[in-house]
Amino acid sequence: MFIPIVSSQSNGSEYWILATGLYQKTNGVVAKTDYFKPLFLNTVCVVLLCLATIFTFKNRTGQKRLIIVAILAMLSLGFWIFNYAQNLPGGIAAVKPGIGAFLPVAGILFCALALRGIRKDEQLLRSADRLR
């Protein structure tokens, strides 16, 4: 939420996007110039979905569904990041990605690995049930 997603410099001002909105630094004064409600709500949704997925470890089918919904939410988060980065002064070409721009990609990767691990657990349980 407080990690810079993208930043840009234009006309002596520095702009950066956080999950909470667009910030501008001019002459050493930082001001919040715009509030991005969809980006903020999507970020909170992704965090809550990932936490819910961790704590539903006894329900593997529910866990798989939550992971798929979390992946879709992360894809929409990437859409909102791209959409707001295009509107920065200087356009998308002048934007420098921050660490927050790569977190949705890492989140999708980790969710996919978790989904793979859940499937392997299910296969292991099925093979153990056959042995009994």
C-alpha positions as protocol buffer text, in pm:
chain_id: "A"
residue {
  index: 1
  type: MET
  ca { x: 0 y: 0 z: 0 }
}
residue {
  index: 2
  type: PHE
  ca { x: 287 y: 236 z: 72 }
}
residue {
  index: 3
  type: ILE
  ca { x: 533 y: 100 z: -182 }
}
residue {
  index: 4
  type: PRO
  ca { x: 589 y: 319 z: -490 }
}
residue {
  index: 5
  type: ILE
  ca { x: 443 y: 154 z: -797 }
}
residue {
  index: 6
  type: VAL
  ca { x: 566 y: 388 z: -1071 }
}
residue {
  index: 7
  type: SER
  ca { x: 731 y: 728 z: -1077 }
}
residue {
  index: 8
  type: SER
  ca { x: 791 y: 1000 z: -1332 }
}
residue {
  index: 9
  type: GLN
  ca { x: 958 y: 1339 z: -1359 }
}
residue {
  index: 10
  type: SER
  ca { x: 816 y: 1623 z: -1564 }
}
residue {
  index: 11
  type: ASN
  ca { x: 855 y: 2002 z: -1562 }
}
residue {
  index: 12
  type: GLY
  ca { x: 1065 y: 2008 z: -1246 }
}
residue {
  index: 13
  type: SER
  ca { x: 815 y: 1799 z: -1050 }
}
residue {
  index: 14
  type: GLU
  ca { x: 838 y: 1439 z: -944 }
}
residue {
  index: 15
  type: TYR
  ca { x: 525 y: 1224 z: -956 }
}
residue {
  index: 16
  type: TRP
  ca { x: 470 y: 878 z: -813 }
}
residue {
  index: 17
  type: ILE
  ca { x: 180 y: 641 z: -773 }
}
residue {
  index: 18
  type: LEU
  ca { x: 107 y: 450 z: -456 }
}
residue {
  index: 19
  type: ALA
  ca { x: -196 y: 230 z: -398 }
}
residue {
  index: 20
  type: THR
  ca { x: -358 y: 527 z: -226 }
}
residue {
  index: 21
  type: GLY
  ca { x: -316 y: 776 z: -509 }
}
residue {
  index: 22
  type: LEU
  ca { x: -95 y: 1010 z: -709 }
}
residue {
  index: 23
  type: TYR
  ca { x: 165 y: 1216 z: -524 }
}
residue {
  index: 24
  type: GLN
  ca { x: 358 y: 1517 z: -652 }
}
residue {
  index: 25
  type: LYS
  ca { x: 679 y: 1667 z: -517 }
}
residue {
  index: 26
  type: THR
  ca { x: 748 y: 2024 z: -620 }
}
residue {
  index: 27
  type: ASN
  ca { x: 1016 y: 2241 z: -455 }
}
residue {
  index: 28
  type: GLY
  ca { x: 1050 y: 1989 z: -171 }
}
residue {
  index: 29
  type: VAL
  ca { x: 678 y: 1994 z: -91 }
}
residue {
  index: 30
  type: VAL
  ca { x: 492 y: 1663 z: -124 }
}
residue {
  index: 31
  type: ALA
  ca { x: 122 y: 1677 z: -199 }
}
residue {
  index: 32
  type: LYS
  ca { x: -136 y: 1413 z: -279 }
}
residue {
  index: 33
  type: THR
  ca { x: -293 y: 1527 z: -605 }
}
residue {
  index: 34
  type: ASP
  ca { x: -537 y: 1245 z: -681 }
}
residue {
  index: 35
  type: TYR
  ca { x: -701 y: 953 z: -503 }
}
residue {
  index: 36
  type: PHE
  ca { x: -732 y: 623 z: -693 }
}
residue {
  index: 37
  type: LYS
  ca { x: -1022 y: 442 z: -530 }
}
residue {
  index: 38
  type: PRO
  ca { x: -1031 y: 140 z: -769 }
}
residue {
  index: 39
  type: LEU
  ca { x: -657 y: 81 z: -726 }
}
residue {
  index: 40
  type: PHE
  ca { x: -680 y: 106 z: -348 }
}
residue {
  index: 41
  type: LEU
  ca { x: -985 y: -123 z: -323 }
}
residue {
  index: 42
  type: ASN
  ca { x: -829 y: -377 z: -557 }
}
residue {
  index: 43
  type: THR
  ca { x: -508 y: -379 z: -352 }
}
residue {
  index: 44
  type: VAL
  ca { x: -702 y: -437 z: -31 }
}
residue {
  index: 45
  type: CYS
  ca { x: -906 y: -710 z: -202 }
}
residue {
  index: 46
  type: VAL
  ca { x: -590 y: -892 z: -316 }
}
residue {
  index: 47
  type: VAL
  ca { x: -439 y: -877 z: 33 }
}
residue {
  index: 48
  type: LEU
  ca { x: -757 y: -1007 z: 197 }
}
residue {
  index: 49
  type: LEU
  ca { x: -796 y: -1287 z: -61 }
}
residue {
  index: 50
  type: CYS
  ca { x: -439 y: -1403 z: -10 }
}
residue {
  index: 51
  type: LEU
  ca { x: -480 y: -1402 z: 369 }
}
residue {
  index: 52
  type: ALA
  ca { x: -809 y: -1590 z: 342 }
}
residue {
  index: 53
  type: THR
  ca { x: -640 y: -1846 z: 119 }
}
residue {
  index: 54
  type: ILE
  ca { x: -372 y: -1909 z: 379 }
}
residue {
  index: 55
  type: PHE
  ca { x: -621 y: -1967 z: 659 }
}
residue {
  index: 56
  type: THR
  ca { x: -853 y: -2201 z: 466 }
}
residue {
  index: 57
  type: PHE
  ca { x: -599 y: -2483 z: 465 }
}
residue {
  index: 58
  type: LYS
  ca { x: -855 y: -2744 z: 573 }
}
residue {
  index: 59
  type: ASN
  ca { x: -1076 y: -2680 z: 273 }
}
residue {
  index: 60
  type: ARG
  ca { x: -864 y: -2748 z: -36 }
}
residue {
  index: 61
  type: THR
  ca { x: -1138 y: -2692 z: -294 }
}
residue {
  index: 62
  type: GLY
  ca { x: -1226 y: -2358 z: -135 }
}
residue {
  index: 63
  type: GLN
  ca { x: -859 y: -2272 z: -123 }
}
residue {
  index: 64
  type: LYS
  ca { x: -821 y: -2342 z: -496 }
}
residue {
  index: 65
  type: ARG
  ca { x: -1119 y: -2119 z: -574 }
}
residue {
  index: 66
  type: LEU
  ca { x: -980 y: -1838 z: -361 }
}
residue {
  index: 67
  type: ILE
  ca { x: -645 y: -1865 z: -538 }
}
residue {
  index: 68
  type: ILE
  ca { x: -810 y: -1837 z: -879 }
}
residue {
  index: 69
  type: VAL
  ca { x: -1009 y: -1533 z: -765 }
}
residue {
  index: 70
  type: ALA
  ca { x: -689 y: -1381 z: -620 }
}
residue {
  index: 71
  type: ILE
  ca { x: -510 y: -1433 z: -953 }
}
residue {
  index: 72
  type: LEU
  ca { x: -795 y: -1260 z: -1136 }
}
residue {
  index: 73
  type: ALA
  ca { x: -784 y: -974 z: -883 }
}
residue {
  index: 74
  type: MET
  ca { x: -409 y: -938 z: -938 }
}
residue {
  index: 75
  type: LEU
  ca { x: -462 y: -922 z: -1313 }
}
residue {
  index: 76
  type: SER
  ca { x: -716 y: -644 z: -1264 }
}
residue {
  index: 77
  type: LEU
  ca { x: -469 y: -474 z: -1029 }
}
residue {
  index: 78
  type: GLY
  ca { x: -215 y: -480 z: -1311 }
}
residue {
  index: 79
  type: PHE
  ca { x: -476 y: -324 z: -1540 }
}
residue {
  index: 80
  type: TRP
  ca { x: -540 y: -39 z: -1295 }
}
residue {
  index: 81
  type: ILE
  ca { x: -167 y: 21 z: -1247 }
}
residue {
  index: 82
  type: PHE
  ca { x: -119 y: 43 z: -1624 }
}
residue {
  index: 83
  type: ASN
  ca { x: -425 y: 264 z: -1664 }
}
residue {
  index: 84
  type: TYR
  ca { x: -309 y: 517 z: -1404 }
}
residue {
  index: 85
  type: ALA
  ca { x: 55 y: 505 z: -1522 }
}
residue {
  index: 86
  type: GLN
  ca { x: -59 y: 613 z: -1869 }
}
residue {
  index: 87
  type: ASN
  ca { x: -213 y: 928 z: -1723 }
}
residue {
  index: 88
  type: LEU
  ca { x: 107 y: 1044 z: -1551 }
}
residue {
  index: 89
  type: PRO
  ca { x: 263 y: 1361 z: -1694 }
}
residue {
  index: 90
  type: GLY
  ca { x: 506 y: 1257 z: -1966 }
}
residue {
  index: 91
  type: GLY
  ca { x: 305 y: 948 z: -2058 }
}
residue {
  index: 92
  type: ILE
  ca { x: 390 y: 583 z: -2019 }
}
residue {
  index: 93
  type: ALA
  ca { x: 726 y: 627 z: -2196 }
}
residue {
  index: 94
  type: ALA
  ca { x: 866 y: 846 z: -1917 }
}
residue {
  index: 95
  type: VAL
  ca { x: 753 y: 617 z: -1635 }
}
residue {
  index: 96
  type: LYS
  ca { x: 1008 y: 439 z: -1417 }
}
residue {
  index: 97
  type: PRO
  ca { x: 861 y: 125 z: -1260 }
}
residue {
  index: 98
  type: GLY
  ca { x: 909 y: 82 z: -887 }
}
residue {
  index: 99
  type: ILE
  ca { x: 907 y: -237 z: -686 }
}
residue {
  index: 100
  type: GLY
  ca { x: 529 y: -216 z: -652 }
}
residue {
  index: 101
  type: ALA
  ca { x: 488 y: -259 z: -1029 }
}
residue {
  index: 102
  type: PHE
  ca { x: 639 y: -608 z: -1009 }
}
residue {
  index: 103
  type: LEU
  ca { x: 454 y: -729 z: -698 }
}
residue {
  index: 104
  type: PRO
  ca { x: 136 y: -835 z: -886 }
}
residue {
  index: 105
  type: VAL
  ca { x: 349 y: -1049 z: -1118 }
}
residue {
  index: 106
  type: ALA
  ca { x: 526 y: -1208 z: -821 }
}
residue {
  index: 107
  type: GLY
  ca { x: 190 y: -1260 z: -650 }
}
residue {
  index: 108
  type: ILE
  ca { x: 49 y: -1438 z: -956 }
}
residue {
  index: 109
  type: LEU
  ca { x: 359 y: -1660 z: -967 }
}
residue {
  index: 110
  type: PHE
  ca { x: 330 y: -1751 z: -598 }
}
residue {
  index: 111
  type: CYS
  ca { x: -44 y: -1816 z: -627 }
}
residue {
  index: 112
  type: ALA
  ca { x: 19 y: -2045 z: -923 }
}
residue {
  index: 113
  type: LEU
  ca { x: 282 y: -2233 z: -721 }
}
residue {
  index: 114
  type: ALA
  ca { x: 37 y: -2263 z: -431 }
}
residue {
  index: 115
  type: LEU
  ca { x: -229 y: -2399 z: -666 }
}
residue {
  index: 116
  type: ARG
  ca { x: 21 y: -2653 z: -797 }
}
residue {
  index: 117
  type: GLY
  ca { x: 109 y: -2759 z: -441 }
}
residue {
  index: 118
  type: ILE
  ca { x: -258 y: -2804 z: -348 }
}
residue {
  index: 119
  type: ARG
  ca { x: -311 y: -3025 z: -652 }
}
residue {
  index: 120
  type: LYS
  ca { x: -10 y: -3235 z: -557 }
}
residue {
  index: 121
  type: ASP
  ca { x: -146 y: -3271 z: -202 }
}
residue {
  index: 122
  type: GLU
  ca { x: -478 y: -3391 z: -339 }
}
residue {
  index: 123
  type: GLN
  ca { x: -304 y: -3647 z: -561 }
}
residue {
  index: 124
  type: LEU
  ca { x: -99 y: -3769 z: -265 }
}
residue {
  index: 125
  type: LEU
  ca { x: -412 y: -3810 z: -53 }
}
residue {
  index: 126
  type: ARG
  ca { x: -590 y: -3999 z: -331 }
}
residue {
  index: 127
  type: SER
  ca { x: -296 y: -4237 z: -372 }
}
residue {
  index: 128
  type: ALA
  ca { x: -280 y: -4291 z: 7 }
}
residue {
  index: 129
  type: ASP
  ca { x: -654 y: -4369 z: 10 }
}
residue {
  index: 130
  type: ARG
  ca { x: -601 y: -4632 z: -261 }
}
residue {
  index: 131
  type: LEU
  ca { x: -334 y: -4803 z: -54 }
}
residue {
  index: 132
  type: ARG
  ca { x: -569 y: -4851 z: 241 }
}
